[in-house]
Short mmCIF file of C-alpha atoms in Angstrom, two decimals:
data_model
loop_
_atom_site.label_atom_id
_atom_site.label_comp_id
_atom_site.label_asym_id
_atom_site.label_seq_id
_atom_site.Cartn_x
_atom_site.Cartn_y
_atom_site.Cartn_z
CA UNK A 1 114.61 55.24 133.05
CA UNK A 2 111.97 53.22 131.23
CA UNK A 3 108.71 54.71 130.01
CA UNK A 4 105.53 53.65 131.82
CA UNK A 5 101.85 54.48 131.61
CA UNK A 6 100.33 57.17 133.76
CA UNK A 7 102.19 60.26 132.49
CA UNK A 8 98.99 62.18 131.98
CA UNK A 9 100.48 65.61 132.67
CA UNK A 10 102.94 65.21 129.81
CA UNK A 11 100.11 64.15 127.49
CA UNK A 12 98.06 67.14 128.63
CA UNK A 13 100.87 69.51 127.62
CA UNK A 14 101.58 67.76 124.33
CA UNK A 15 97.98 67.67 123.12
CA UNK A 16 96.89 70.91 124.81
CA UNK A 17 93.99 69.22 126.59
CA UNK A 18 93.35 70.09 130.28
CA UNK A 19 93.96 67.30 132.80
CA UNK A 20 90.30 67.29 133.81
CA UNK A 21 89.18 66.57 130.22
CA UNK A 22 91.05 63.26 129.79
CA UNK A 23 89.83 59.69 129.99
CA UNK A 24 92.95 58.13 131.48
CA UNK A 25 93.21 54.43 130.53
CA UNK A 26 97.01 54.40 130.48
CA UNK A 27 97.53 52.19 133.55
CA UNK A 28 96.16 48.87 134.74
CA UNK A 29 95.35 50.36 138.14
CA UNK A 30 91.83 49.93 139.51
CA UNK A 31 90.12 53.33 138.94
CA UNK A 32 88.00 52.82 142.08
CA UNK A 33 90.58 52.80 144.84
CA UNK A 34 90.07 51.56 148.36
CA UNK A 35 88.37 54.33 150.42
CA UNK A 36 91.11 55.83 152.58
CA UNK A 37 90.17 55.92 156.28
CA UNK A 38 91.25 58.68 158.63
CA UNK A 39 94.97 58.25 159.24
CA UNK A 40 96.03 58.42 162.92
CA UNK A 41 98.42 61.24 163.77
CA UNK A 42 100.89 58.71 165.18
CA UNK A 43 101.40 57.32 161.65
CA UNK A 44 102.85 60.69 160.65
CA UNK A 45 104.62 61.45 163.92
CA UNK A 46 106.57 58.24 164.58
CA UNK A 47 109.05 56.18 162.60
CA UNK A 48 107.39 53.12 160.99
CA UNK A 49 107.43 49.97 163.12
CA UNK A 50 107.56 46.43 161.74
CA UNK A 51 105.24 45.06 164.44
CA UNK A 52 102.31 47.39 163.67
CA UNK A 53 100.08 44.62 162.32
CA UNK A 54 100.77 45.02 158.59
CA UNK A 55 102.59 41.71 158.21
CA UNK A 56 99.86 39.90 160.14
CA UNK A 57 97.18 41.38 157.85
CA UNK A 58 99.19 40.41 154.76
CA UNK A 59 99.74 36.90 156.15
CA UNK A 60 95.98 36.35 156.38
CA UNK A 61 95.23 37.93 152.97
CA UNK A 62 97.89 35.98 151.07
CA UNK A 63 97.75 32.81 153.16
CA UNK A 64 101.52 32.94 153.68
CA UNK A 65 103.62 33.71 156.75
CA UNK A 66 106.95 34.26 155.01
CA UNK A 67 106.48 37.76 153.66
CA UNK A 68 108.28 41.11 153.44
CA UNK A 69 106.66 44.50 152.72
CA UNK A 70 108.58 46.57 150.15
CA UNK A 71 108.15 49.96 148.50
CA UNK A 72 106.10 48.54 145.64
CA UNK A 73 107.04 45.33 143.83
CA UNK A 74 109.33 47.59 141.77
CA UNK A 75 111.74 47.74 144.73
CA UNK A 76 111.99 43.96 144.71
CA UNK A 77 112.38 43.77 140.94
CA UNK A 78 115.39 46.09 141.13
CA UNK A 79 116.92 44.26 144.11
CA UNK A 80 116.50 40.59 143.24
CA UNK A 81 119.34 40.51 140.66
CA UNK A 82 121.69 41.88 143.32
CA UNK A 83 120.46 39.38 145.92
CA UNK A 84 120.78 36.45 143.52
CA UNK A 85 124.36 37.35 142.70
CA UNK A 86 125.15 37.72 146.41
CA UNK A 87 123.69 34.32 147.30
CA UNK A 88 124.81 32.50 144.14
CA UNK A 89 127.89 34.27 142.68
CA UNK A 90 128.03 31.97 139.63
CA UNK A 91 124.54 32.88 138.44
CA UNK A 92 124.59 34.27 134.93
CA UNK A 93 121.46 33.50 132.89
CA UNK A 94 117.85 34.66 133.26
CA UNK A 95 114.78 33.75 131.18
CA UNK A 96 112.27 36.62 130.85
CA UNK A 97 109.14 37.11 128.69
CA UNK A 98 109.81 38.95 125.44
CA UNK A 99 106.60 40.94 125.96
CA UNK A 100 105.97 41.95 129.55
CA UNK A 101 106.70 44.50 132.24
CA UNK A 102 110.06 45.79 131.01
CA UNK A 103 111.53 46.56 134.42
CA UNK A 104 112.31 42.86 134.83
CA UNK A 105 114.46 42.82 131.70
CA UNK A 106 116.04 46.13 132.65
CA UNK A 107 116.93 45.10 136.22
CA UNK A 108 118.60 41.79 135.34
CA UNK A 109 120.45 43.17 132.32
CA UNK A 110 121.74 46.09 134.41
CA UNK A 111 123.46 43.57 136.68
CA UNK A 112 125.16 41.87 133.73
CA UNK A 113 122.99 38.76 133.41
CA UNK A 114 122.56 37.08 130.04
CA UNK A 115 118.89 37.40 129.06
CA UNK A 116 116.96 34.63 127.34
CA UNK A 117 113.58 35.80 126.08
CA UNK A 118 110.54 33.62 125.50
CA UNK A 119 107.04 34.13 124.14
CA UNK A 120 104.16 33.00 126.36
CA UNK A 121 106.12 30.32 128.23
CA UNK A 122 109.80 29.34 128.58
CA UNK A 123 111.06 26.48 126.47
CA UNK A 124 112.45 23.25 127.90
CA UNK A 125 115.93 24.32 126.81
CA UNK A 126 115.57 27.61 128.70
CA UNK A 127 114.29 25.82 131.81
CA UNK A 128 117.44 23.69 131.73
CA UNK A 129 119.79 26.60 131.05
CA UNK A 130 118.51 29.54 133.12
CA UNK A 131 119.66 30.24 136.68
CA UNK A 132 116.50 32.32 137.14
CA UNK A 133 113.17 32.08 135.32
CA UNK A 134 110.93 35.15 135.57
CA UNK A 135 107.20 34.67 135.01
CA UNK A 136 104.61 37.46 134.90
CA UNK A 137 101.32 35.80 135.80
CA UNK A 138 99.00 37.01 134.44
CA UNK A 139 101.26 38.71 131.95
CA UNK A 140 101.17 42.47 131.63
CA UNK A 141 100.26 43.37 128.89
CA UNK A 142 99.26 40.13 127.12
CA UNK A 143 97.03 38.77 129.90
CA UNK A 144 98.48 35.26 129.40
CA UNK A 145 97.83 33.15 132.51
CA UNK A 146 99.85 30.04 133.33
CA UNK A 147 98.31 27.12 135.19
CA UNK A 148 99.68 26.66 138.75
CA UNK A 149 100.35 22.95 138.22
CA UNK A 150 102.67 23.79 135.33
CA UNK A 151 104.45 26.42 137.42
CA UNK A 152 104.98 23.93 140.24
CA UNK A 153 106.40 21.43 137.76
CA UNK A 154 108.85 24.07 136.52
CA UNK A 155 109.77 25.00 140.08
CA UNK A 156 110.49 21.39 140.96
CA UNK A 157 112.74 21.14 137.92
CA UNK A 158 114.57 24.39 138.69
CA UNK A 159 115.00 23.85 142.43
CA UNK A 160 117.00 20.68 141.87
CA UNK A 161 119.90 22.86 140.69
CA UNK A 162 119.21 25.84 143.00
CA UNK A 163 117.68 27.92 140.20
CA UNK A 164 114.97 30.43 141.09
CA UNK A 165 111.43 30.73 139.83
CA UNK A 166 110.37 34.38 140.25
CA UNK A 167 106.66 35.00 139.64
CA UNK A 168 105.30 38.53 139.36
CA UNK A 169 101.68 38.24 140.54
CA UNK A 170 100.93 41.97 140.54
CA UNK A 171 97.59 41.38 138.75
CA UNK A 172 96.70 38.07 140.44
CA UNK A 173 94.17 39.31 143.03
CA UNK A 174 91.21 38.64 140.73
CA UNK A 175 92.42 35.07 140.05
CA UNK A 176 93.55 33.79 143.48
CA UNK A 177 93.04 30.17 142.41
CA UNK A 178 96.02 30.60 140.05
CA UNK A 179 98.34 31.99 142.73
CA UNK A 180 101.14 30.05 144.41
CA UNK A 181 101.08 32.05 147.65
CA UNK A 182 100.06 28.96 149.62
CA UNK A 183 103.22 27.15 148.42
CA UNK A 184 105.58 29.67 150.07
CA UNK A 185 107.98 29.27 151.83
CA UNK A 186 109.60 26.90 149.39
CA UNK A 187 113.23 26.84 148.27
CA UNK A 188 113.79 28.86 145.11
CA UNK A 189 110.21 30.13 144.78
CA UNK A 190 109.77 33.94 144.95
CA UNK A 191 106.45 35.71 144.47
CA UNK A 192 105.85 39.45 144.02
CA UNK A 193 102.52 41.00 144.95
CA UNK A 194 101.21 44.56 144.68
CA UNK A 195 98.74 46.67 146.64
CA UNK A 196 98.64 49.24 143.83
CA UNK A 197 96.65 47.36 141.20
CA UNK A 198 93.65 45.56 142.76
CA UNK A 199 93.23 48.03 145.62
CA UNK A 200 93.87 51.01 143.34
CA UNK A 201 96.50 52.34 145.75
CA UNK A 202 99.45 52.82 143.40
CA UNK A 203 100.34 56.07 145.12
CA UNK A 204 101.21 54.52 148.48
CA UNK A 205 104.04 52.49 146.84
CA UNK A 206 103.63 49.22 148.69
CA UNK A 207 104.00 45.60 147.68
CA UNK A 208 105.12 42.30 149.15
CA UNK A 209 107.76 39.66 148.49
CA UNK A 210 106.85 36.10 149.44
CA UNK A 211 109.86 33.81 149.68
CA UNK A 212 111.94 31.62 151.98
CA UNK A 213 113.43 33.36 155.02
CA UNK A 214 117.01 33.43 153.72
CA UNK A 215 115.95 35.42 150.65
CA UNK A 216 113.76 37.80 152.67
CA UNK A 217 116.54 38.42 155.20
CA UNK A 218 119.04 39.22 152.48
CA UNK A 219 116.53 41.45 150.71
CA UNK A 220 115.65 43.32 153.89
CA UNK A 221 119.31 43.96 154.66
CA UNK A 222 119.83 45.25 151.13
CA UNK A 223 116.84 47.62 151.25
CA UNK A 224 117.56 48.96 154.73
CA UNK A 225 115.16 50.21 157.43
CA UNK A 226 111.88 52.14 157.07
CA UNK A 227 111.25 51.35 153.42
CA UNK A 228 107.48 51.85 153.89
CA UNK A 229 106.18 55.06 155.45
CA UNK A 230 103.75 54.97 158.36
CA UNK A 231 100.61 56.25 156.56
CA UNK A 232 101.10 53.73 153.73
CA UNK A 233 101.46 50.90 156.24
CA UNK A 234 98.24 51.95 157.97
CA UNK A 235 96.22 52.27 154.75
CA UNK A 236 97.47 48.93 153.41
CA UNK A 237 96.64 47.18 156.66
CA UNK A 238 93.04 48.42 156.56
CA UNK A 239 92.58 47.42 152.92
CA UNK A 240 93.98 43.92 153.46
CA UNK A 241 91.54 43.34 156.34
CA UNK A 242 88.41 44.62 154.58
CA UNK A 243 86.97 41.41 153.15
CA UNK A 244 83.59 42.93 152.30
CA UNK A 245 85.16 45.65 150.13
CA UNK A 246 87.46 43.08 148.53
CA UNK A 247 84.54 40.90 147.42
CA UNK A 248 82.58 43.89 146.10
CA UNK A 249 85.66 45.11 144.28
CA UNK A 250 86.29 41.67 142.76
CA UNK A 251 82.77 41.56 141.34
CA UNK A 252 83.01 45.11 139.98
CA UNK A 253 86.39 44.50 138.31
CA UNK A 254 85.30 41.26 136.64
CA UNK A 255 82.15 42.90 135.31
CA UNK A 256 84.09 45.91 134.00
CA UNK A 257 86.83 43.72 132.54
CA UNK A 258 84.30 41.68 130.56
CA UNK A 259 82.62 44.86 129.37
CA UNK A 260 85.91 46.31 128.17
CA UNK A 261 86.85 43.07 126.40
CA UNK A 262 83.53 42.93 124.52
CA UNK A 263 83.76 46.60 123.54
CA UNK A 264 87.23 46.17 122.07
CA UNK A 265 86.27 42.94 120.29
CA UNK A 266 83.70 44.94 118.32
CA UNK A 267 86.59 46.77 116.64
CA UNK A 268 89.65 44.47 116.81
CA UNK A 269 90.35 40.79 116.14
CA UNK A 270 93.34 40.31 118.46
CA UNK A 271 92.20 41.32 121.95
CA UNK A 272 93.43 39.79 125.21
CA UNK A 273 91.90 40.75 128.51
CA UNK A 274 92.05 40.47 132.29
CA UNK A 275 89.61 41.94 134.84
CA UNK A 276 91.85 45.03 135.08
CA UNK A 277 93.04 45.75 131.54
CA UNK A 278 92.79 44.60 127.94
CA UNK A 279 95.38 44.73 125.18
CA UNK A 280 94.82 45.08 121.45
CA UNK A 281 97.53 43.93 119.04
CA UNK A 282 97.45 45.69 115.67
CA UNK A 283 99.89 47.05 113.11
CA UNK A 284 98.06 50.40 113.44
CA UNK A 285 98.88 50.76 117.14
CA UNK A 286 100.85 54.02 116.82
CA UNK A 287 98.21 55.65 114.64
CA UNK A 288 95.34 54.54 116.87
CA UNK A 289 97.12 55.67 120.03
CA UNK A 290 97.69 59.11 118.49
CA UNK A 291 94.12 59.47 117.25
CA UNK A 292 92.70 58.52 120.64
CA UNK A 293 95.01 60.97 122.39
CA UNK A 294 93.75 63.76 120.17
CA UNK A 295 90.28 62.95 121.54
CA UNK A 296 91.51 63.07 125.13
CA UNK A 297 91.58 59.29 125.55
CA UNK A 298 94.94 58.23 126.98
CA UNK A 299 95.99 54.61 126.43
CA UNK A 300 99.30 52.78 126.82
CA UNK A 301 101.23 52.22 123.60
CA UNK A 302 103.31 49.07 124.08
CA UNK A 303 107.09 49.48 124.14
CA UNK A 304 107.55 47.67 120.83
CA UNK A 305 104.56 49.57 119.36
CA UNK A 306 102.81 46.29 118.50
CA UNK A 307 99.65 47.09 120.40
CA UNK A 308 97.73 49.26 122.85
CA UNK A 309 96.74 48.47 126.43
CA UNK A 310 93.44 49.84 127.76
CA UNK A 311 92.76 50.25 131.46
CA UNK A 312 89.24 50.38 132.90
CA UNK A 313 87.10 53.52 132.44
CA UNK A 314 86.19 55.19 135.73
CA UNK A 315 82.53 56.10 135.19
CA UNK A 316 79.61 56.14 132.74
CA UNK A 317 80.87 59.21 130.90
CA UNK A 318 84.29 57.62 130.40
CA UNK A 319 82.70 54.45 129.00
CA UNK A 320 80.65 56.52 126.55
CA UNK A 321 83.66 58.57 125.47
CA UNK A 322 85.73 55.42 124.89
CA UNK A 323 82.96 53.79 122.85
CA UNK A 324 82.50 56.94 120.77
CA UNK A 325 86.25 57.41 120.36
CA UNK A 326 86.69 53.86 119.10
CA UNK A 327 83.78 54.28 116.71
CA UNK A 328 85.37 57.40 115.21
CA UNK A 329 88.89 56.03 115.17
CA UNK A 330 88.33 52.51 113.91
#
């Protein structure tokens, strides 16, 4: 099992600081989640049904009618290597970002694929060699964003030899103009979207796969029935329909993201940000992470210990504590 942000209880025990006294910046999840409406009793009492309106709501939100709900994009990340091998038995090579959400690397390597790593973007040689190219757009944790025209050019190149372009758009909601959702269905193009990040609903474990029907059918058969529970389906449906909240949330996240970026730039030279998180690259990452933890400020130390990712503070007190903590630490 890989390590991820969000393990606040373990940090509380280690540093002997009560849970209520922490500023938790360890995830990129929106700290102001969608307000949960009253959940109908039927959502608890009946088995989930595919025709409950969730897919229709997602179709409107993403502008795509070839879509499958899954138990978080993590479920798709773990399953796609199996599906690829089933559909294309000779597949062997996958290009994946060297710095990025590590579950992609883990899932493909677990299925025996040869992994080619790249920095911000795959090389021409890798685009010619790989059977699957995985893009995280924008990248988590670097924030690197790839232009859609370039992605479409890569897809056209890959599709000619039945190679896949898999794009993880978990943090794309604040930059819809960079999304390729309106290009699906298209042969060999697979997009992953998440309800957890933008809507702040990580706990309901729901995401979507956008792809051609043959891929979705194979994926659905692999995952089996009732992968999303009834209450989660209801909550997600309401959030996807609430355009007023979405616009207000977009404005709030962009304002907070810019504020976080400026705050970190006062102390660090290498800072990369998105509306939902910012990452600092420094050779003092381990030391800084430890010092902040001792002040009850929980950040995400990158897997290779080259930097620290900061999520958004929840309220005024959290912003003040982060500013003061950075002042003392840096």
